PDB file of C-alpha atoms in Angstrom:
ATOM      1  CA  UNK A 230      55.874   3.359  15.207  1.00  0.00           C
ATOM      2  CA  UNK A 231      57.351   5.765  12.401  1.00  0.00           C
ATOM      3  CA  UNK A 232      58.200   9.476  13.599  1.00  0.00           C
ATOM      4  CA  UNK A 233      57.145  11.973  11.256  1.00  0.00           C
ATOM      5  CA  UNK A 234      57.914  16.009  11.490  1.00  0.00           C
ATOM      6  CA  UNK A 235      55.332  18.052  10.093  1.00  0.00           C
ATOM      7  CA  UNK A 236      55.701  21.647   9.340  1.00  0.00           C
ATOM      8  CA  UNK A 237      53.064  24.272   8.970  1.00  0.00           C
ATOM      9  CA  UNK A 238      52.388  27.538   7.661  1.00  0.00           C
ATOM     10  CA  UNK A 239      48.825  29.372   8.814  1.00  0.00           C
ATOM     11  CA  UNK A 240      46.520  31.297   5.848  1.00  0.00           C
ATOM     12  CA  UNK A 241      44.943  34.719   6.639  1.00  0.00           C
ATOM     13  CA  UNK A 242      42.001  32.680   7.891  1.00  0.00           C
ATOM     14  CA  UNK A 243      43.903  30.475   9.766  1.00  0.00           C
ATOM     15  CA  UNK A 244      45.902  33.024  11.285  1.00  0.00           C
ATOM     16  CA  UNK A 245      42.484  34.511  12.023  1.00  0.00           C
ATOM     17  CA  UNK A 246      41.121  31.565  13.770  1.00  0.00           C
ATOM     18  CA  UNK A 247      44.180  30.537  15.977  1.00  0.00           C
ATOM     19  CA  UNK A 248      43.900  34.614  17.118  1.00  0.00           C
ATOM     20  CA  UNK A 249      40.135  33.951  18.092  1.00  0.00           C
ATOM     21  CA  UNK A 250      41.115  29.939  19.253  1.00  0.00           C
ATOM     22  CA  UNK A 251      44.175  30.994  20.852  1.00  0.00           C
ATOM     23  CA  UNK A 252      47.075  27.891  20.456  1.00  0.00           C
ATOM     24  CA  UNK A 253      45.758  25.204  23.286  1.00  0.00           C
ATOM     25  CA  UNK A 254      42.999  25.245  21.506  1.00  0.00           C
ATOM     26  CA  UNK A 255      45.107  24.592  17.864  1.00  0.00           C
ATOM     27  CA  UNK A 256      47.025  21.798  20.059  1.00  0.00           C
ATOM     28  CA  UNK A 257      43.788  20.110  21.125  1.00  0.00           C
ATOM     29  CA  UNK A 258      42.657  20.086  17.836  1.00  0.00           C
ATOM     30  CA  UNK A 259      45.875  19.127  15.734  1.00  0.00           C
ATOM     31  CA  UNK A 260      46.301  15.994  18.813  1.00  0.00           C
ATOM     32  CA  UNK A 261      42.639  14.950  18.278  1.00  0.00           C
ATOM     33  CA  UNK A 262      43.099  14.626  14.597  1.00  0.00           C
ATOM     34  CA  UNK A 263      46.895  12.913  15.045  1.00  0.00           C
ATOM     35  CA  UNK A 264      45.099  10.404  17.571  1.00  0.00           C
ATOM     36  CA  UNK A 265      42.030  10.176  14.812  1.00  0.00           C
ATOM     37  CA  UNK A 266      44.420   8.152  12.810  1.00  0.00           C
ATOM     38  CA  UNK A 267      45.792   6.056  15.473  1.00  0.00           C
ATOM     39  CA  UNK A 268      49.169   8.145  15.917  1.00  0.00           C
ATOM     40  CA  UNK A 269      50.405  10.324  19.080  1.00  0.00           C
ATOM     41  CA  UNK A 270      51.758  13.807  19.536  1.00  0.00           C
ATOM     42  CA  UNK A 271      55.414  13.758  20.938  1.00  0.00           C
ATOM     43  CA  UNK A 272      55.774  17.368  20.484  1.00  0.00           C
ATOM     44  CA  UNK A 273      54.129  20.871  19.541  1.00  0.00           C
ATOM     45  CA  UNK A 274      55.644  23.893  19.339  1.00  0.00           C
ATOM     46  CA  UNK A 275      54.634  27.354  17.521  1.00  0.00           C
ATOM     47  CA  UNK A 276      57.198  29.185  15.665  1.00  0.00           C
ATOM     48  CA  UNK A 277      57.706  32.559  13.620  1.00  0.00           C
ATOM     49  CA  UNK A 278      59.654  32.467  10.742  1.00  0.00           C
ATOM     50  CA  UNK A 279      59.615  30.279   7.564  1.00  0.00           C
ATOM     51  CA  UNK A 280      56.808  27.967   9.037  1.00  0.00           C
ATOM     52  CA  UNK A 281      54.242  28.980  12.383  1.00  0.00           C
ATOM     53  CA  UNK A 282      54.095  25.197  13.438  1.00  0.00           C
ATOM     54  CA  UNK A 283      55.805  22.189  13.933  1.00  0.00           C
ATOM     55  CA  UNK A 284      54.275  19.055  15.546  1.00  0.00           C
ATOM     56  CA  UNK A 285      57.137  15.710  15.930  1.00  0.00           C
ATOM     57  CA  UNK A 286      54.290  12.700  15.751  1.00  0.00           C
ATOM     58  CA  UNK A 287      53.959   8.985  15.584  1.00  0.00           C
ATOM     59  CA  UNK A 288      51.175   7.083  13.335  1.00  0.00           C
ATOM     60  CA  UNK A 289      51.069   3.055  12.338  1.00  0.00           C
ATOM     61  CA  UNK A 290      51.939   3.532   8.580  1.00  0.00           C
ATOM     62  CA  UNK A 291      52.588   5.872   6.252  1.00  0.00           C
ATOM     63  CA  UNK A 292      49.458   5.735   4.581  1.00  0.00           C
ATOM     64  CA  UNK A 293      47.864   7.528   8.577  1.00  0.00           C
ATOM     65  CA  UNK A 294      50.621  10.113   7.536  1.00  0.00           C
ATOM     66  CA  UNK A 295      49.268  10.830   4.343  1.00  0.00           C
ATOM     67  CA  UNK A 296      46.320  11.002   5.214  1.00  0.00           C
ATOM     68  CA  UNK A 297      46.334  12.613   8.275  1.00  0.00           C
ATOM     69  CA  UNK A 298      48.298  15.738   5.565  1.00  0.00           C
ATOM     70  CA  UNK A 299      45.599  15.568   2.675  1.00  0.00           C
ATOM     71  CA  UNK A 300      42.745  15.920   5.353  1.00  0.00           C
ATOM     72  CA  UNK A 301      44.687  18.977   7.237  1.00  0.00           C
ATOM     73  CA  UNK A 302      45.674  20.717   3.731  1.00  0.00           C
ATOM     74  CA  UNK A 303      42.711  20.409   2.295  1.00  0.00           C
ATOM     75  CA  UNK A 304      40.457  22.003   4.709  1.00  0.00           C
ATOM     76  CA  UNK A 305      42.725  25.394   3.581  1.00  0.00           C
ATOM     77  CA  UNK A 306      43.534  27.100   6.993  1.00  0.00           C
ATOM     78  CA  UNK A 307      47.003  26.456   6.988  1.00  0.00           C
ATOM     79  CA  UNK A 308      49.605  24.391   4.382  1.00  0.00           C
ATOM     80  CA  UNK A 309      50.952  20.920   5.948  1.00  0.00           C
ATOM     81  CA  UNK A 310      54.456  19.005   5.044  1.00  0.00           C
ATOM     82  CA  UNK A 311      55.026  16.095   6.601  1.00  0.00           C
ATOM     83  CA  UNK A 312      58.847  14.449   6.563  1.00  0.00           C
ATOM     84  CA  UNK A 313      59.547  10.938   7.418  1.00  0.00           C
ATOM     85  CA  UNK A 314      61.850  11.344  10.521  1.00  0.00           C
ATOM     86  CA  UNK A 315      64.478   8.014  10.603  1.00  0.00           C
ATOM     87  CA  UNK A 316      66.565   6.491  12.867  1.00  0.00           C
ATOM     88  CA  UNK A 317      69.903   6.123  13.332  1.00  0.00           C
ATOM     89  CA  UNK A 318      69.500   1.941  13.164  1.00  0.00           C
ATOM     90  CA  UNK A 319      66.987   3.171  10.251  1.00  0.00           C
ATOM     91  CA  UNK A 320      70.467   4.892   8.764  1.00  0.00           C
ATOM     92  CA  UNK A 321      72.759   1.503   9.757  1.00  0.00           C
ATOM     93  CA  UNK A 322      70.357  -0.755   7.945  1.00  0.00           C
ATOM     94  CA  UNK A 323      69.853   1.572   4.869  1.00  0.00           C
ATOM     95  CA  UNK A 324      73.486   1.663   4.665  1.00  0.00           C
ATOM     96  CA  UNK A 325      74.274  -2.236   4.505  1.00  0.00           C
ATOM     97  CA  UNK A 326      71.593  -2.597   1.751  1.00  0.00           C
ATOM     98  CA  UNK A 327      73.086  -2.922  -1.369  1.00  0.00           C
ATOM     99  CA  UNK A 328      72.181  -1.160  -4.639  1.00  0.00           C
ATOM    100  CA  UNK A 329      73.240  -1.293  -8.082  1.00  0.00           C
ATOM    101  CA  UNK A 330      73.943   2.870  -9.616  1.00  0.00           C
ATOM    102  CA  UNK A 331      75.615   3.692 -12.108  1.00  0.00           C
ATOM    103  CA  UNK A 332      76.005   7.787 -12.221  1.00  0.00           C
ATOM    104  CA  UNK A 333      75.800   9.937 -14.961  1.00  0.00           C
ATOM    105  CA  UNK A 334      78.697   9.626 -17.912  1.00  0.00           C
ATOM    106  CA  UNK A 335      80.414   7.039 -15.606  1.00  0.00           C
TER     107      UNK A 335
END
């Protein structure tokens, strides 16, 4: 199944909430919508810095992914990017794949 790393940052209201939730409850909820769309949570982890939250995860297709972001972001508590996370065999095949470029002024 594709690995995905999504990064997080919480709102005012969001911060809010996961204050009043505390973060098990944040993980319960963040797994529950993962597994929603068929994926799994491989990892969890709340930060400080750039981003509060970053969640490694596994769904079917990317299409789970997406959607699994658009529901998250929309509901406005915290901003959600998700990254396509590839192999290395991912990297091999990529690498033997031909492809025709031709850069600029060349």
């Amino acid at each position: 199944m594709p690995k995905y790393l999504a990064k997080a940052s919480y709102s005012v209201e969001g911060l809010k909430g996961l204050i009043n939730e505390g973060g098990t409850s944040r993980k319960n909820a963040i797994t529950e919508a993962i597994g929603s769309v068929g994926g799994t949570v491989e990892s969890l982890y709340f930060a400080f810095g750039e981003d509060d939250l970053y969640v490694i995860f596994e769904v079917p297709e990317r299409a789970n992914a997406t959607a699994l972001g658009m529901s998250i972001a929309s509901a406005g508590a915290i901003s959600w990017s998700t990254t396509a996370l590839l192999t290395p065999e991912e990297i091999d095949t990529a690498a033997s794949i031909p492809v025709s470029y031709r850069p600029p002024n060349a």
